[in-house]
Amino acid sequence: MKRALIGLVAMGMLTGGNCSRERVESVTHMNEGVVYAQQKRFVDAVSSLERATAIDATNDAAFYNLALVHIELRSFERAKDDLNQAIAVNGEIAGYHEKLGTVMMQLQDWNGAKEAFERSIATDPNLFKAYFKLAQVLEQLEDYQGALQKFTEAIQHGPRFIEAYTELGRLYANLSRMYTEPQYLQNAAQVLESGLQVAMQGTEEEAQLHYLLGTVYQEQENYDQAIEHFRAALQIVPGMRDALFSLGWTYSLVDNRDEAQRFLKKFVDVAGQDAPANYVKAAQDRLGELSVN
């Protein structure tokens, strides 16, 4: 949250040169609240920021910063009210609408979130994270074509935003399972390959792209390519649980029993209590079959 706070604000930025005594005092309390928030003294931050808004109800930045503190405290209803106040004062800041949409997502008000992100994009068409979050909302609303479009636009406006490639590839792959449409798998592979072209090498984001690409190739029964990408993911993140399972399973599909046993055993060994029980059971069952046969 520290990076999201507006920060200490010079008077001219909020007053346009018209420094009333109320505005001066409001900005002073707002800046004090920002400092408290940066120190994680959130109760003090709320007190100072609320005082700032009480002194000058036209200080939209104070309402916005107050919302950020309430988000940190997971008081999402209060954050929603703060952001609506900021927008009522100044509706021309895209970030206010984007943050409101993010809060509405936390409240699972998907239609409200959709409207907020659409207003954010209308205010600033280059705000790529608003396209991304709007896509997530549309997926929740089961508007899958709309979600595909917005994930794509997030990439177009933020070509190095790797999470957009990951989510777009994942959605294409999911839709291929829902509708048994081979073209969706091809689209997923293309998107994920494009993500690898811009991902920073050696990062968890790159590993996730390799893993997802491996799952796509596995579904296409291109097992050699699948194994290559699962191994690439594990080379970056050796304990990646999903990649261990998928690699072991794929080796079992090509009847490489030694490698299948090795990686499925590694998966079972690292699977914690939060691991999906059905995957753990599947791995254990396959290990049993491999050891018998």
PDB file of N, CA and C in Angstrom, residues 150-236:
ATOM      1  N   LYS A 150     -10.907  -8.243 -23.149  1.00  0.00           N
ATOM      2  CA  LYS A 150     -10.290  -7.304 -22.207  1.00  0.00           C
ATOM      3  C   LYS A 150      -8.910  -7.771 -21.761  1.00  0.00           C
ATOM      4  N   PHE A 151      -8.707  -9.082 -21.612  1.00  0.00           N
ATOM      5  CA  PHE A 151      -7.357  -9.569 -21.326  1.00  0.00           C
ATOM      6  C   PHE A 151      -6.426  -9.209 -22.490  1.00  0.00           C
ATOM      7  N   THR A 152      -6.949  -9.356 -23.717  1.00  0.00           N
ATOM      8  CA  THR A 152      -6.152  -9.009 -24.897  1.00  0.00           C
ATOM      9  C   THR A 152      -5.815  -7.520 -24.905  1.00  0.00           C
ATOM     10  N   GLU A 153      -6.783  -6.679 -24.559  1.00  0.00           N
ATOM     11  CA  GLU A 153      -6.533  -5.241 -24.520  1.00  0.00           C
ATOM     12  C   GLU A 153      -5.563  -4.881 -23.401  1.00  0.00           C
ATOM     13  N   ALA A 154      -5.599  -5.618 -22.307  1.00  0.00           N
ATOM     14  CA  ALA A 154      -4.625  -5.377 -21.238  1.00  0.00           C
ATOM     15  C   ALA A 154      -3.207  -5.605 -21.757  1.00  0.00           C
ATOM     16  N   ILE A 155      -3.032  -6.647 -22.575  1.00  0.00           N
ATOM     17  CA  ILE A 155      -1.718  -6.917 -23.171  1.00  0.00           C
ATOM     18  C   ILE A 155      -1.342  -5.824 -24.159  1.00  0.00           C
ATOM     19  N   GLN A 156      -2.296  -5.397 -24.953  1.00  0.00           N
ATOM     20  CA  GLN A 156      -2.016  -4.356 -25.947  1.00  0.00           C
ATOM     21  C   GLN A 156      -1.568  -3.055 -25.286  1.00  0.00           C
ATOM     22  N   HIS A 157      -2.178  -2.709 -24.151  1.00  0.00           N
ATOM     23  CA  HIS A 157      -1.835  -1.463 -23.469  1.00  0.00           C
ATOM     24  C   HIS A 157      -0.697  -1.630 -22.462  1.00  0.00           C
ATOM     25  N   GLY A 158      -0.425  -2.865 -22.064  1.00  0.00           N
ATOM     26  CA  GLY A 158       0.679  -3.135 -21.140  1.00  0.00           C
ATOM     27  C   GLY A 158       1.442  -4.363 -21.598  1.00  0.00           C
ATOM     28  N   PRO A 159       2.199  -4.257 -22.690  1.00  0.00           N
ATOM     29  CA  PRO A 159       2.798  -5.441 -23.319  1.00  0.00           C
ATOM     30  C   PRO A 159       3.803  -6.199 -22.454  1.00  0.00           C
ATOM     31  N   ARG A 160       4.242  -5.627 -21.353  1.00  0.00           N
ATOM     32  CA  ARG A 160       5.153  -6.337 -20.455  1.00  0.00           C
ATOM     33  C   ARG A 160       4.452  -6.784 -19.166  1.00  0.00           C
ATOM     34  N   PHE A 161       3.140  -6.705 -19.140  1.00  0.00           N
ATOM     35  CA  PHE A 161       2.353  -7.114 -17.979  1.00  0.00           C
ATOM     36  C   PHE A 161       2.082  -8.614 -18.110  1.00  0.00           C
ATOM     37  N   ILE A 162       2.982  -9.417 -17.518  1.00  0.00           N
ATOM     38  CA  ILE A 162       2.983 -10.859 -17.746  1.00  0.00           C
ATOM     39  C   ILE A 162       1.710 -11.528 -17.246  1.00  0.00           C
ATOM     40  N   GLU A 163       1.136 -11.026 -16.173  1.00  0.00           N
ATOM     41  CA  GLU A 163      -0.056 -11.657 -15.610  1.00  0.00           C
ATOM     42  C   GLU A 163      -1.198 -11.687 -16.622  1.00  0.00           C
ATOM     43  N   ALA A 164      -1.233 -10.719 -17.511  1.00  0.00           N
ATOM     44  CA  ALA A 164      -2.292 -10.706 -18.525  1.00  0.00           C
ATOM     45  C   ALA A 164      -2.117 -11.863 -19.505  1.00  0.00           C
ATOM     46  N   TYR A 165      -0.867 -12.149 -19.904  1.00  0.00           N
ATOM     47  CA  TYR A 165      -0.609 -13.298 -20.781  1.00  0.00           C
ATOM     48  C   TYR A 165      -1.021 -14.595 -20.078  1.00  0.00           C
ATOM     49  N   THR A 166      -0.650 -14.693 -18.801  1.00  0.00           N
ATOM     50  CA  THR A 166      -0.964 -15.903 -18.032  1.00  0.00           C
ATOM     51  C   THR A 166      -2.467 -16.139 -17.959  1.00  0.00           C
ATOM     52  N   GLU A 167      -3.201 -15.079 -17.626  1.00  0.00           N
ATOM     53  CA  GLU A 167      -4.650 -15.234 -17.461  1.00  0.00           C
ATOM     54  C   GLU A 167      -5.359 -15.448 -18.787  1.00  0.00           C
ATOM     55  N   LEU A 168      -4.893 -14.779 -19.831  1.00  0.00           N
ATOM     56  CA  LEU A 168      -5.518 -14.984 -21.144  1.00  0.00           C
ATOM     57  C   LEU A 168      -5.262 -16.406 -21.629  1.00  0.00           C
ATOM     58  N   GLY A 169      -4.030 -16.892 -21.474  1.00  0.00           N
ATOM     59  CA  GLY A 169      -3.728 -18.269 -21.865  1.00  0.00           C
ATOM     60  C   GLY A 169      -4.534 -19.270 -21.062  1.00  0.00           C
ATOM     61  N   ARG A 170      -4.643 -19.034 -19.744  1.00  0.00           N
ATOM     62  CA  ARG A 170      -5.430 -19.920 -18.893  1.00  0.00           C
ATOM     63  C   ARG A 170      -6.892 -19.960 -19.318  1.00  0.00           C
ATOM     64  N   LEU A 171      -7.460 -18.779 -19.619  1.00  0.00           N
ATOM     65  CA  LEU A 171      -8.871 -18.726 -20.002  1.00  0.00           C
ATOM     66  C   LEU A 171      -9.106 -19.443 -21.327  1.00  0.00           C
ATOM     67  N   TYR A 172      -8.225 -19.241 -22.298  1.00  0.00           N
ATOM     68  CA  TYR A 172      -8.363 -19.971 -23.562  1.00  0.00           C
ATOM     69  C   TYR A 172      -8.342 -21.485 -23.307  1.00  0.00           C
ATOM     70  N   ALA A 173      -7.418 -21.930 -22.456  1.00  0.00           N
ATOM     71  CA  ALA A 173      -7.317 -23.364 -22.167  1.00  0.00           C
ATOM     72  C   ALA A 173      -8.579 -23.868 -21.472  1.00  0.00           C
ATOM     73  N   ASN A 174      -9.094 -23.099 -20.534  1.00  0.00           N
ATOM     74  CA  ASN A 174     -10.328 -23.502 -19.841  1.00  0.00           C
ATOM     75  C   ASN A 174     -11.504 -23.589 -20.807  1.00  0.00           C
ATOM     76  N   LEU A 175     -11.571 -22.611 -21.716  1.00  0.00           N
ATOM     77  CA  LEU A 175     -12.686 -22.619 -22.675  1.00  0.00           C
ATOM     78  C   LEU A 175     -12.587 -23.803 -23.624  1.00  0.00           C
ATOM     79  N   SER A 176     -11.375 -24.231 -23.924  1.00  0.00           N
ATOM     80  CA  SER A 176     -11.218 -25.401 -24.795  1.00  0.00           C
ATOM     81  C   SER A 176     -11.792 -26.642 -24.126  1.00  0.00           C
ATOM     82  N   ARG A 177     -11.684 -26.711 -22.786  1.00  0.00           N
ATOM     83  CA  ARG A 177     -12.249 -27.855 -22.058  1.00  0.00           C
ATOM     84  C   ARG A 177     -13.772 -27.738 -21.981  1.00  0.00           C
ATOM     85  N   MET A 178     -14.254 -26.508 -21.819  1.00  0.00           N
ATOM     86  CA  MET A 178     -15.698 -26.306 -21.686  1.00  0.00           C
ATOM     87  C   MET A 178     -16.431 -26.585 -22.990  1.00  0.00           C
ATOM     88  N   TYR A 179     -15.809 -26.209 -24.111  1.00  0.00           N
ATOM     89  CA  TYR A 179     -16.513 -26.269 -25.385  1.00  0.00           C
ATOM     90  C   TYR A 179     -15.872 -27.221 -26.383  1.00  0.00           C
ATOM     91  N   THR A 180     -14.841 -27.977 -25.926  1.00  0.00           N
ATOM     92  CA  THR A 180     -14.114 -28.910 -26.794  1.00  0.00           C
ATOM     93  C   THR A 180     -13.791 -28.266 -28.149  1.00  0.00           C
ATOM     94  N   GLU A 181     -13.183 -27.081 -28.068  1.00  0.00           N
ATOM     95  CA  GLU A 181     -12.824 -26.331 -29.263  1.00  0.00           C
ATOM     96  C   GLU A 181     -11.298 -26.302 -29.392  1.00  0.00           C
ATOM     97  N   PRO A 182     -10.716 -27.084 -30.322  1.00  0.00           N
ATOM     98  CA  PRO A 182      -9.257 -27.163 -30.457  1.00  0.00           C
ATOM     99  C   PRO A 182      -8.589 -25.804 -30.711  1.00  0.00           C
ATOM    100  N   GLN A 183      -9.293 -24.895 -31.386  1.00  0.00           N
ATOM    101  CA  GLN A 183      -8.702 -23.598 -31.706  1.00  0.00           C
ATOM    102  C   GLN A 183      -8.339 -22.833 -30.437  1.00  0.00           C
ATOM    103  N   TYR A 184      -9.129 -23.024 -29.386  1.00  0.00           N
ATOM    104  CA  TYR A 184      -8.828 -22.328 -28.135  1.00  0.00           C
ATOM    105  C   TYR A 184      -7.483 -22.772 -27.569  1.00  0.00           C
ATOM    106  N   LEU A 185      -7.161 -24.074 -27.688  1.00  0.00           N
ATOM    107  CA  LEU A 185      -5.867 -24.545 -27.211  1.00  0.00           C
ATOM    108  C   LEU A 185      -4.731 -23.936 -28.025  1.00  0.00           C
ATOM    109  N   GLN A 186      -4.932 -23.817 -29.324  1.00  0.00           N
ATOM    110  CA  GLN A 186      -3.915 -23.181 -30.170  1.00  0.00           C
ATOM    111  C   GLN A 186      -3.731 -21.718 -29.773  1.00  0.00           C
ATOM    112  N   ASN A 187      -4.852 -21.047 -29.496  1.00  0.00           N
ATOM    113  CA  ASN A 187      -4.769 -19.652 -29.057  1.00  0.00           C
ATOM    114  C   ASN A 187      -4.023 -19.546 -27.727  1.00  0.00           C
ATOM    115  N   ALA A 188      -4.304 -20.488 -26.817  1.00  0.00           N
ATOM    116  CA  ALA A 188      -3.633 -20.486 -25.513  1.00  0.00           C
ATOM    117  C   ALA A 188      -2.129 -20.615 -25.697  1.00  0.00           C
ATOM    118  N   ALA A 189      -1.717 -21.542 -26.547  1.00  0.00           N
ATOM    119  CA  ALA A 189      -0.283 -21.745 -26.779  1.00  0.00           C
ATOM    120  C   ALA A 189       0.361 -20.493 -27.355  1.00  0.00           C
ATOM    121  N   GLN A 190      -0.309 -19.851 -28.300  1.00  0.00           N
ATOM    122  CA  GLN A 190       0.245 -18.645 -28.918  1.00  0.00           C
ATOM    123  C   GLN A 190       0.414 -17.525 -27.896  1.00  0.00           C
ATOM    124  N   VAL A 191      -0.591 -17.345 -27.046  1.00  0.00           N
ATOM    125  CA  VAL A 191      -0.535 -16.287 -26.039  1.00  0.00           C
ATOM    126  C   VAL A 191       0.601 -16.545 -25.054  1.00  0.00           C
ATOM    127  N   LEU A 192       0.701 -17.783 -24.571  1.00  0.00           N
ATOM    128  CA  LEU A 192       1.719 -18.111 -23.579  1.00  0.00           C
ATOM    129  C   LEU A 192       3.125 -18.031 -24.175  1.00  0.00           C
ATOM    130  N   GLU A 193       3.274 -18.436 -25.419  1.00  0.00           N
ATOM    131  CA  GLU A 193       4.572 -18.292 -26.093  1.00  0.00           C
ATOM    132  C   GLU A 193       4.940 -16.814 -26.220  1.00  0.00           C
ATOM    133  N   SER A 194       3.948 -15.977 -26.519  1.00  0.00           N
ATOM    134  CA  SER A 194       4.198 -14.537 -26.606  1.00  0.00           C
ATOM    135  C   SER A 194       4.630 -13.984 -25.249  1.00  0.00           C
ATOM    136  N   GLY A 195       4.022 -14.492 -24.182  1.00  0.00           N
ATOM    137  CA  GLY A 195       4.410 -14.068 -22.847  1.00  0.00           C
ATOM    138  C   GLY A 195       5.850 -14.409 -22.546  1.00  0.00           C
ATOM    139  N   LEU A 196       6.292 -15.580 -22.976  1.00  0.00           N
ATOM    140  CA  LEU A 196       7.682 -15.981 -22.737  1.00  0.00           C
ATOM    141  C   LEU A 196       8.657 -15.063 -23.451  1.00  0.00           C
ATOM    142  N   GLN A 197       8.234 -14.457 -24.545  1.00  0.00           N
ATOM    143  CA  GLN A 197       9.120 -13.560 -25.292  1.00  0.00           C
ATOM    144  C   GLN A 197       9.439 -12.294 -24.512  1.00  0.00           C
ATOM    145  N   VAL A 198       8.558 -11.897 -23.602  1.00  0.00           N
ATOM    146  CA  VAL A 198       8.768 -10.635 -22.878  1.00  0.00           C
ATOM    147  C   VAL A 198       9.014 -10.838 -21.387  1.00  0.00           C
ATOM    148  N   ALA A 199       8.847 -12.069 -20.889  1.00  0.00           N
ATOM    149  CA  ALA A 199       9.048 -12.328 -19.461  1.00  0.00           C
ATOM    150  C   ALA A 199      10.530 -12.222 -19.103  1.00  0.00           C
ATOM    151  N   MET A 200      10.803 -11.741 -17.915  1.00  0.00           N
ATOM    152  CA  MET A 200      12.176 -11.697 -17.422  1.00  0.00           C
ATOM    153  C   MET A 200      12.633 -13.107 -17.110  1.00  0.00           C
ATOM    154  N   GLN A 201      13.827 -13.449 -17.573  1.00  0.00           N
ATOM    155  CA  GLN A 201      14.329 -14.806 -17.384  1.00  0.00           C
ATOM    156  C   GLN A 201      14.608 -15.078 -15.909  1.00  0.00           C
ATOM    157  N   GLY A 202      14.287 -16.312 -15.512  1.00  0.00           N
ATOM    158  CA  GLY A 202      14.586 -16.736 -14.158  1.00  0.00           C
ATOM    159  C   GLY A 202      13.580 -16.291 -13.114  1.00  0.00           C
ATOM    160  N   THR A 203      12.450 -15.741 -13.546  1.00  0.00           N
ATOM    161  CA  THR A 203      11.444 -15.262 -12.600  1.00  0.00           C
ATOM    162  C   THR A 203      10.335 -16.303 -12.435  1.00  0.00           C
ATOM    163  N   GLU A 204       9.580 -16.161 -11.340  1.00  0.00           N
ATOM    164  CA  GLU A 204       8.443 -17.054 -11.127  1.00  0.00           C
ATOM    165  C   GLU A 204       7.392 -16.867 -12.220  1.00  0.00           C
ATOM    166  N   GLU A 205       7.297 -15.648 -12.749  1.00  0.00           N
ATOM    167  CA  GLU A 205       6.340 -15.413 -13.842  1.00  0.00           C
ATOM    168  C   GLU A 205       6.707 -16.249 -15.063  1.00  0.00           C
ATOM    169  N   GLU A 206       8.012 -16.310 -15.374  1.00  0.00           N
ATOM    170  CA  GLU A 206       8.445 -17.140 -16.498  1.00  0.00           C
ATOM    171  C   GLU A 206       8.143 -18.610 -16.216  1.00  0.00           C
ATOM    172  N   ALA A 207       8.386 -19.050 -14.986  1.00  0.00           N
ATOM    173  CA  ALA A 207       8.114 -20.440 -14.623  1.00  0.00           C
ATOM    174  C   ALA A 207       6.629 -20.764 -14.787  1.00  0.00           C
ATOM    175  N   GLN A 208       5.757 -19.843 -14.381  1.00  0.00           N
ATOM    176  CA  GLN A 208       4.322 -20.069 -14.495  1.00  0.00           C
ATOM    177  C   GLN A 208       3.898 -20.175 -15.960  1.00  0.00           C
ATOM    178  N   LEU A 209       4.478 -19.355 -16.815  1.00  0.00           N
ATOM    179  CA  LEU A 209       4.176 -19.433 -18.241  1.00  0.00           C
ATOM    180  C   LEU A 209       4.601 -20.788 -18.806  1.00  0.00           C
ATOM    181  N   HIS A 210       5.801 -21.244 -18.428  1.00  0.00           N
ATOM    182  CA  HIS A 210       6.257 -22.563 -18.892  1.00  0.00           C
ATOM    183  C   HIS A 210       5.309 -23.660 -18.419  1.00  0.00           C
ATOM    184  N   TYR A 211       4.897 -23.566 -17.153  1.00  0.00           N
ATOM    185  CA  TYR A 211       3.998 -24.595 -16.618  1.00  0.00           C
ATOM    186  C   TYR A 211       2.676 -24.628 -17.393  1.00  0.00           C
ATOM    187  N   LEU A 212       2.060 -23.464 -17.572  1.00  0.00           N
ATOM    188  CA  LEU A 212       0.782 -23.420 -18.276  1.00  0.00           C
ATOM    189  C   LEU A 212       0.932 -23.894 -19.720  1.00  0.00           C
ATOM    190  N   LEU A 213       2.037 -23.510 -20.354  1.00  0.00           N
ATOM    191  CA  LEU A 213       2.263 -23.954 -21.727  1.00  0.00           C
ATOM    192  C   LEU A 213       2.416 -25.470 -21.768  1.00  0.00           C
ATOM    193  N   GLY A 214       3.061 -26.031 -20.743  1.00  0.00           N
ATOM    194  CA  GLY A 214       3.178 -27.485 -20.667  1.00  0.00           C
ATOM    195  C   GLY A 214       1.827 -28.164 -20.581  1.00  0.00           C
ATOM    196  N   THR A 215       0.895 -27.569 -19.799  1.00  0.00           N
ATOM    197  CA  THR A 215      -0.439 -28.177 -19.686  1.00  0.00           C
ATOM    198  C   THR A 215      -1.177 -28.134 -21.023  1.00  0.00           C
ATOM    199  N   VAL A 216      -0.961 -27.056 -21.772  1.00  0.00           N
ATOM    200  CA  VAL A 216      -1.613 -26.949 -23.087  1.00  0.00           C
ATOM    201  C   VAL A 216      -1.077 -28.025 -24.027  1.00  0.00           C
ATOM    202  N   TYR A 217       0.252 -28.171 -24.068  1.00  0.00           N
ATOM    203  CA  TYR A 217       0.839 -29.186 -24.953  1.00  0.00           C
ATOM    204  C   TYR A 217       0.452 -30.596 -24.505  1.00  0.00           C
ATOM    205  N   GLN A 218       0.309 -30.794 -23.204  1.00  0.00           N
ATOM    206  CA  GLN A 218      -0.126 -32.107 -22.727  1.00  0.00           C
ATOM    207  C   GLN A 218      -1.529 -32.422 -23.239  1.00  0.00           C
ATOM    208  N   GLU A 219      -2.419 -31.419 -23.182  1.00  0.00           N
ATOM    209  CA  GLU A 219      -3.784 -31.645 -23.677  1.00  0.00           C
ATOM    210  C   GLU A 219      -3.809 -31.889 -25.174  1.00  0.00           C
ATOM    211  N   GLN A 220      -2.838 -31.306 -25.880  1.00  0.00           N
ATOM    212  CA  GLN A 220      -2.737 -31.543 -27.323  1.00  0.00           C
ATOM    213  C   GLN A 220      -2.031 -32.859 -27.635  1.00  0.00           C
ATOM    214  N   GLU A 221      -1.652 -33.580 -26.580  1.00  0.00           N
ATOM    215  CA  GLU A 221      -0.911 -34.847 -26.676  1.00  0.00           C
ATOM    216  C   GLU A 221       0.444 -34.656 -27.338  1.00  0.00           C
ATOM    217  N   ASN A 222       0.979 -33.452 -27.209  1.00  0.00           N
ATOM    218  CA  ASN A 222       2.349 -33.165 -27.653  1.00  0.00           C
ATOM    219  C   ASN A 222       3.241 -33.304 -26.416  1.00  0.00           C
ATOM    220  N   TYR A 223       3.501 -34.549 -26.053  1.00  0.00           N
ATOM    221  CA  TYR A 223       4.108 -34.827 -24.752  1.00  0.00           C
ATOM    222  C   TYR A 223       5.561 -34.372 -24.664  1.00  0.00           C
ATOM    223  N   ASP A 224       6.294 -34.438 -25.750  1.00  0.00           N
ATOM    224  CA  ASP A 224       7.689 -33.988 -25.705  1.00  0.00           C
ATOM    225  C   ASP A 224       7.777 -32.502 -25.363  1.00  0.00           C
ATOM    226  N   GLN A 225       6.922 -31.711 -25.992  1.00  0.00           N
ATOM    227  CA  GLN A 225       6.901 -30.280 -25.714  1.00  0.00           C
ATOM    228  C   GLN A 225       6.417 -30.011 -24.294  1.00  0.00           C
ATOM    229  N   ALA A 226       5.433 -30.777 -23.864  1.00  0.00           N
ATOM    230  CA  ALA A 226       4.928 -30.611 -22.503  1.00  0.00           C
ATOM    231  C   ALA A 226       6.035 -30.862 -21.492  1.00  0.00           C
ATOM    232  N   ILE A 227       6.764 -31.967 -21.675  1.00  0.00           N
ATOM    233  CA  ILE A 227       7.865 -32.304 -20.758  1.00  0.00           C
ATOM    234  C   ILE A 227       8.928 -31.211 -20.772  1.00  0.00           C
ATOM    235  N   GLU A 228       9.226 -30.698 -21.932  1.00  0.00           N
ATOM    236  CA  GLU A 228      10.235 -29.635 -22.038  1.00  0.00           C
ATOM    237  C   GLU A 228       9.844 -28.402 -21.212  1.00  0.00           C
ATOM    238  N   HIS A 229       8.577 -28.022 -21.288  1.00  0.00           N
ATOM    239  CA  HIS A 229       8.148 -26.817 -20.561  1.00  0.00           C
ATOM    240  C   HIS A 229       7.990 -27.076 -19.065  1.00  0.00           C
ATOM    241  N   PHE A 230       7.526 -28.261 -18.686  1.00  0.00           N
ATOM    242  CA  PHE A 230       7.457 -28.559 -17.254  1.00  0.00           C
ATOM    243  C   PHE A 230       8.866 -28.550 -16.648  1.00  0.00           C
ATOM    244  N   ARG A 231       9.819 -29.103 -17.375  1.00  0.00           N
ATOM    245  CA  ARG A 231      11.196 -29.112 -16.886  1.00  0.00           C
ATOM    246  C   ARG A 231      11.751 -27.685 -16.802  1.00  0.00           C
ATOM    247  N   ALA A 232      11.394 -26.859 -17.767  1.00  0.00           N
ATOM    248  CA  ALA A 232      11.855 -25.465 -17.748  1.00  0.00           C
ATOM    249  C   ALA A 232      11.301 -24.740 -16.527  1.00  0.00           C
ATOM    250  N   ALA A 233      10.034 -25.013 -16.205  1.00  0.00           N
ATOM    251  CA  ALA A 233       9.422 -24.396 -15.021  1.00  0.00           C
ATOM    252  C   ALA A 233      10.154 -24.832 -13.759  1.00  0.00           C
ATOM    253  N   LEU A 234      10.474 -26.120 -13.664  1.00  0.00           N
ATOM    254  CA  LEU A 234      11.136 -26.640 -12.470  1.00  0.00           C
ATOM    255  C   LEU A 234      12.589 -26.209 -12.374  1.00  0.00           C
ATOM    256  N   GLN A 235      13.199 -25.921 -13.494  1.00  0.00           N
ATOM    257  CA  GLN A 235      14.563 -25.409 -13.455  1.00  0.00           C
ATOM    258  C   GLN A 235      14.596 -24.033 -12.791  1.00  0.00           C
ATOM    259  N   ILE A 236      13.524 -23.277 -12.972  1.00  0.00           N
ATOM    260  CA  ILE A 236      13.433 -21.944 -12.360  1.00  0.00           C
ATOM    261  C   ILE A 236      12.944 -22.045 -10.919  1.00  0.00           C
TER     262      ILE A 236
END
